[in-house]
Amino acid sequence: MLSGCPGADSAQAGRGASCQGCPNQKLCASGAGAAPDPAVEEIREKMKTVRHRILVLSGKGGVGKSTFSAHLAHGLAEDGDTQVALLDIDICGPSIPKIMGLEGEQVHQSGSGWSPVYVEDNLGVMSVGFLLSSPDDAVIWRGPKKNGMIKQFLRDVDWGDVDYLVIDTPPGTSDEHLSVVQYLAAAHIDGAVILTTPQEVALQDVRKEISFCHKVKLPIIGVVENMSGFICPKCKRESQIFPPTTGGAEAMCQALKIPLLGKVPLDPHIGKSCDKGQSFFVEAPDSPATAAYKSIIQRIREFCNSRQSHDENLISP
């Protein structure tokens, strides 16, 4: 049950403000609230072949979630023995196809469901962007249709055996976030990586996202401070493009007692790589940003492995 849920037996079931965007809203409003959405169990079965599930979140737009999600997937997939999937649930702003160099690709359907679009043999991608006739088409959907699309992505995509499923989300704490957390509740989510930039105007919204995670009992892997300074490639001096007037992500993490996974400095090659649909790690292997990314990805990998070991110990006789 999500925080603020009035309960299936309440007179406000399916009608309260906190019910908006919940996948079970219609069931509750019809008086059948005790019956869970059957998709939850179907998704749990589908996700049995996925070992780790990671959400990339931020209450603030424009902090680099999609860029980070794409490069987290690229970094994890550098190990050829690791199978990675990247799911874009930013329904109204699907930028993953462009960043991954997959614009113009289409989804194919087989007897086992939708097939992801592959960047490499071990890196598959799914996005609503593949379902549009043009990258410029606007997706003008209300909450229920967004929720239905997310349900299809989780239930009907033939992910196969996957080590890591990285889920890129839109900004905020609304429909898409509630849907993916509730649909995956029975399947287990390793945790969320939360993106921010150093300035207070971003941190304000990120604190709301952290509060959201606590309310829906979503583990927080840690926070990444993106666009954290700029190192001049010629003189090597560092400039603060977004001054951390209140101490940045580091001070916030200390105050809230959550891990700071690392800081990624600005590098013009990141934007160029995304526009070209190429991995930044290949374009600029010696960049300080590449080193920061790889350190953060290693910490995420260690977190997921430690959670897996903990869960296996809990169920072992």
XYZ file of C-alpha atoms in Angstrom:
317
model
C 0.000 0.000 0.000
C 1.335 3.442 -0.928
C 1.586 6.227 1.638
C -1.670 8.174 1.895
C -3.769 5.268 0.561
C -7.196 5.374 2.263
C -7.487 1.588 2.057
C -9.649 -0.633 -0.134
C -12.448 -0.744 2.481
C -12.647 3.033 2.930
C -15.491 5.156 1.558
C -12.737 7.201 -0.141
C -11.229 4.153 -1.862
C -10.378 5.123 -5.424
C -11.743 8.629 -4.922
C -9.236 10.360 -2.655
C -6.524 12.730 -3.859
C -3.841 10.140 -3.044
C -5.608 7.636 -5.342
C -4.869 9.644 -8.490
C -2.473 7.696 -10.702
C -2.685 4.471 -8.676
C -2.949 1.398 -10.953
C -5.723 0.006 -8.708
C -7.825 3.188 -8.631
C -10.659 1.870 -10.817
C -10.861 -1.393 -8.900
C -11.115 0.426 -5.573
C -13.663 2.953 -6.858
C -15.844 0.134 -8.192
C -15.941 -1.551 -4.803
C -13.639 -4.362 -5.890
C -10.611 -2.842 -4.222
C -9.761 -6.004 -2.345
C -8.835 -7.604 -5.669
C -5.290 -6.567 -6.679
C -4.423 -5.678 -10.248
C -3.568 -9.066 -11.817
C -0.738 -7.338 -13.695
C 1.255 -7.141 -10.445
C 1.537 -10.934 -10.269
C 2.108 -11.209 -14.032
C 4.962 -8.692 -13.789
C 6.430 -10.550 -10.815
C 6.590 -13.694 -12.949
C 8.068 -11.795 -15.895
C 10.739 -10.224 -13.684
C 12.014 -13.574 -12.402
C 14.594 -13.492 -15.201
C 15.830 -10.018 -14.159
C 18.357 -10.080 -11.319
C 18.645 -6.379 -10.454
C 16.224 -3.490 -10.985
C 17.455 0.092 -10.609
C 15.357 3.262 -10.871
C 16.985 6.562 -11.853
C 15.021 9.411 -10.259
C 15.061 13.128 -9.609
C 12.347 15.525 -8.576
C 13.944 18.104 -10.879
C 13.964 18.158 -14.668
C 17.106 18.917 -16.632
C 19.584 17.412 -14.172
C 20.722 14.660 -16.550
C 18.673 11.571 -15.603
C 18.459 10.188 -19.131
C 22.128 10.880 -19.822
C 23.068 9.159 -16.576
C 20.700 6.221 -17.197
C 22.169 5.688 -20.663
C 25.740 5.757 -19.416
C 24.934 3.584 -16.412
C 23.645 1.018 -18.922
C 26.721 1.479 -21.152
C 29.043 1.124 -18.160
C 27.386 -2.029 -16.837
C 27.396 -3.529 -20.349
C 31.159 -3.012 -20.782
C 31.459 -6.432 -19.193
C 30.475 -8.636 -22.117
C 29.169 -11.316 -19.747
C 26.656 -8.885 -18.202
C 23.246 -8.569 -19.856
C 21.725 -5.092 -19.450
C 18.306 -3.644 -20.302
C 17.373 0.046 -20.342
C 13.688 0.971 -20.002
C 12.579 4.549 -20.706
C 9.315 5.380 -18.892
C 9.559 9.107 -19.561
C 6.393 8.816 -21.634
C 6.104 12.471 -22.676
C 9.819 13.126 -23.187
C 11.467 9.923 -24.413
C 15.071 10.932 -25.127
C 16.700 7.520 -24.671
C 16.359 6.489 -28.362
C 18.350 9.591 -29.401
C 20.990 9.192 -26.687
C 21.484 5.503 -27.502
C 21.699 6.097 -31.278
C 18.444 4.233 -31.940
C 16.238 6.915 -33.497
C 14.020 5.499 -36.224
C 14.112 1.970 -34.829
C 10.832 0.135 -34.296
C 9.623 -2.437 -31.812
C 9.005 -5.932 -33.159
C 6.531 -8.352 -31.649
C 6.973 -12.094 -31.357
C 5.050 -14.876 -29.687
C 6.841 -14.112 -26.409
C 6.087 -10.367 -26.471
C 7.712 -7.143 -27.615
C 11.405 -7.439 -28.429
C 13.781 -4.753 -27.104
C 15.894 -2.804 -29.569
C 19.555 -3.761 -29.132
C 22.541 -1.401 -29.096
C 24.920 -4.295 -28.494
C 24.298 -8.003 -28.081
C 24.164 -7.478 -24.307
C 22.362 -4.107 -24.175
C 18.661 -3.877 -25.024
C 16.458 -0.769 -24.931
C 12.706 -0.131 -24.771
C 11.018 3.277 -25.046
C 7.724 4.772 -26.138
C 9.893 6.699 -28.616
C 10.053 3.526 -30.725
C 6.255 3.563 -31.041
C 6.002 7.103 -32.456
C 5.834 7.833 -36.178
C 8.246 10.763 -35.720
C 10.627 11.929 -32.961
C 8.735 15.246 -33.025
C 5.350 13.664 -32.226
C 3.889 14.819 -28.913
C 2.553 12.200 -26.500
C -0.569 13.823 -25.060
C -1.859 11.250 -22.591
C -3.627 11.385 -19.255
C -2.425 9.365 -16.293
C -4.353 6.119 -16.919
C -2.945 5.741 -20.424
C 0.594 6.384 -19.144
C 0.058 3.739 -16.484
C -1.190 1.290 -19.111
C 1.939 1.858 -21.199
C 4.225 1.243 -18.222
C 2.283 -1.928 -17.411
C 2.841 -3.143 -20.973
C 6.556 -2.381 -20.849
C 6.996 -4.360 -17.629
C 4.657 -7.227 -18.482
C 4.812 -7.647 -22.260
C 8.459 -6.992 -23.180
C 10.512 -10.147 -23.666
C 13.530 -9.045 -21.641
C 15.032 -12.527 -21.431
C 17.754 -13.253 -18.867
C 18.957 -9.838 -17.682
C 21.492 -8.949 -14.994
C 20.497 -5.273 -14.688
C 17.298 -3.465 -15.671
C 17.874 0.307 -15.550
C 14.650 2.344 -15.551
C 14.852 5.985 -16.626
C 11.997 8.082 -15.194
C 10.587 11.557 -15.812
C 10.929 14.336 -13.222
C 8.542 14.450 -10.295
C 6.729 12.063 -7.976
C 3.500 11.338 -9.825
C 1.822 8.833 -12.171
C 4.833 7.130 -13.730
C 6.692 6.822 -10.432
C 3.714 5.449 -8.516
C 2.967 2.972 -11.296
C 6.465 1.540 -11.651
C 6.921 1.212 -7.876
C 3.556 -0.485 -7.376
C 3.864 -2.798 -10.369
C 7.356 -3.875 -9.292
C 6.543 -4.081 -5.569
C 6.124 -7.859 -5.644
C 9.167 -8.307 -7.895
C 11.646 -6.376 -5.687
C 13.497 -3.199 -6.664
C 17.153 -3.007 -5.644
C 16.890 0.736 -5.193
C 16.937 4.209 -6.666
C 19.791 6.392 -7.848
C 18.802 10.037 -7.386
C 20.286 12.732 -9.640
C 20.765 16.366 -8.710
C 22.850 19.384 -9.670
C 24.650 21.452 -7.020
C 22.377 24.499 -6.752
C 19.659 24.823 -4.124
C 16.841 25.210 -6.673
C 17.545 21.605 -7.768
C 18.146 20.267 -4.272
C 14.715 21.486 -3.126
C 12.981 19.183 -5.601
C 15.415 16.345 -4.980
C 14.549 16.387 -1.271
C 10.932 15.790 -2.311
C 12.057 12.787 -4.357
C 13.929 11.423 -1.350
C 10.776 11.873 0.727
C 8.821 9.994 -1.961
C 11.271 7.081 -1.740
C 10.860 6.903 2.034
C 7.058 7.027 1.807
C 6.800 4.191 -0.720
C 9.602 2.229 1.005
C 11.896 2.367 -2.007
C 15.565 1.817 -1.015
C 17.941 4.627 -1.982
C 21.231 3.447 -3.459
C 22.581 6.987 -3.273
C 22.736 10.451 -4.804
C 24.802 11.585 -7.788
C 25.712 15.256 -8.118
C 25.753 15.899 -11.851
C 27.296 18.952 -13.583
C 29.507 19.331 -10.529
C 31.973 21.973 -11.683
C 33.801 22.334 -14.978
C 37.463 21.491 -15.489
C 39.023 23.536 -18.283
C 40.696 21.124 -20.741
C 43.523 23.628 -21.346
C 44.415 25.218 -18.030
C 42.908 22.402 -15.859
C 41.353 24.948 -13.511
C 37.941 24.118 -12.088
C 35.002 26.534 -12.298
C 31.640 26.244 -10.562
C 28.977 26.686 -13.237
C 26.210 25.918 -10.719
C 27.542 27.202 -7.362
C 26.575 24.962 -4.411
C 25.259 27.853 -2.319
C 23.876 25.555 0.388
C 26.647 22.968 0.278
C 25.413 20.981 -2.711
C 24.569 17.288 -2.685
C 27.277 16.514 -0.158
C 25.713 18.673 2.559
C 22.231 17.371 1.721
C 23.349 13.742 1.943
C 25.052 14.334 5.269
C 21.933 15.988 6.666
C 19.614 13.239 5.397
C 22.039 10.385 6.133
C 22.047 8.912 2.648
C 25.084 7.986 0.529
C 26.658 10.368 -1.961
C 27.761 8.078 -4.792
C 29.921 10.693 -6.465
C 30.160 13.931 -8.431
C 30.273 14.117 -12.232
C 31.886 17.280 -13.655
C 30.651 18.971 -16.799
C 32.337 17.930 -20.022
C 31.229 19.222 -23.465
C 31.911 15.752 -24.885
C 28.961 14.366 -22.877
C 26.444 16.486 -24.788
C 28.145 15.788 -28.108
C 28.126 12.040 -27.456
C 24.424 12.080 -26.585
C 23.573 14.026 -29.736
C 25.523 11.514 -31.819
C 24.038 8.526 -29.986
C 27.426 7.252 -28.848
C 28.919 6.223 -25.521
C 30.768 9.085 -23.848
C 33.188 6.543 -22.394
C 34.396 5.708 -25.907
C 34.477 9.346 -27.024
C 36.422 10.668 -24.003
C 38.043 7.787 -22.088
C 40.495 10.089 -20.280
C 37.944 12.684 -19.123
C 37.559 13.310 -15.370
C 33.831 12.768 -15.978
C 34.508 9.263 -17.307
C 36.500 8.416 -14.181
C 33.695 9.785 -11.997
C 31.045 7.793 -13.879
C 32.996 4.556 -13.610
C 33.565 5.001 -9.887
C 29.833 5.626 -9.360
C 28.858 2.617 -11.508
C 31.178 0.393 -9.489
C 29.526 1.548 -6.254
C 26.078 0.810 -7.705
C 27.234 -2.646 -8.787
C 28.586 -3.333 -5.297
C 25.312 -2.179 -3.699
C 23.245 -4.509 -5.887
C 25.552 -7.444 -5.227
C 25.438 -6.848 -1.474
C 21.627 -6.732 -1.527
C 21.526 -9.958 -3.510
C 23.813 -11.664 -1.003
C 21.688 -10.355 1.874
C 18.455 -11.616 0.274
C 19.977 -15.032 -0.452
C 21.084 -15.320 3.169
C 17.546 -14.506 4.339
C 15.965 -17.324 2.316
C 18.689 -19.932 2.812
C 17.867 -22.717 5.321
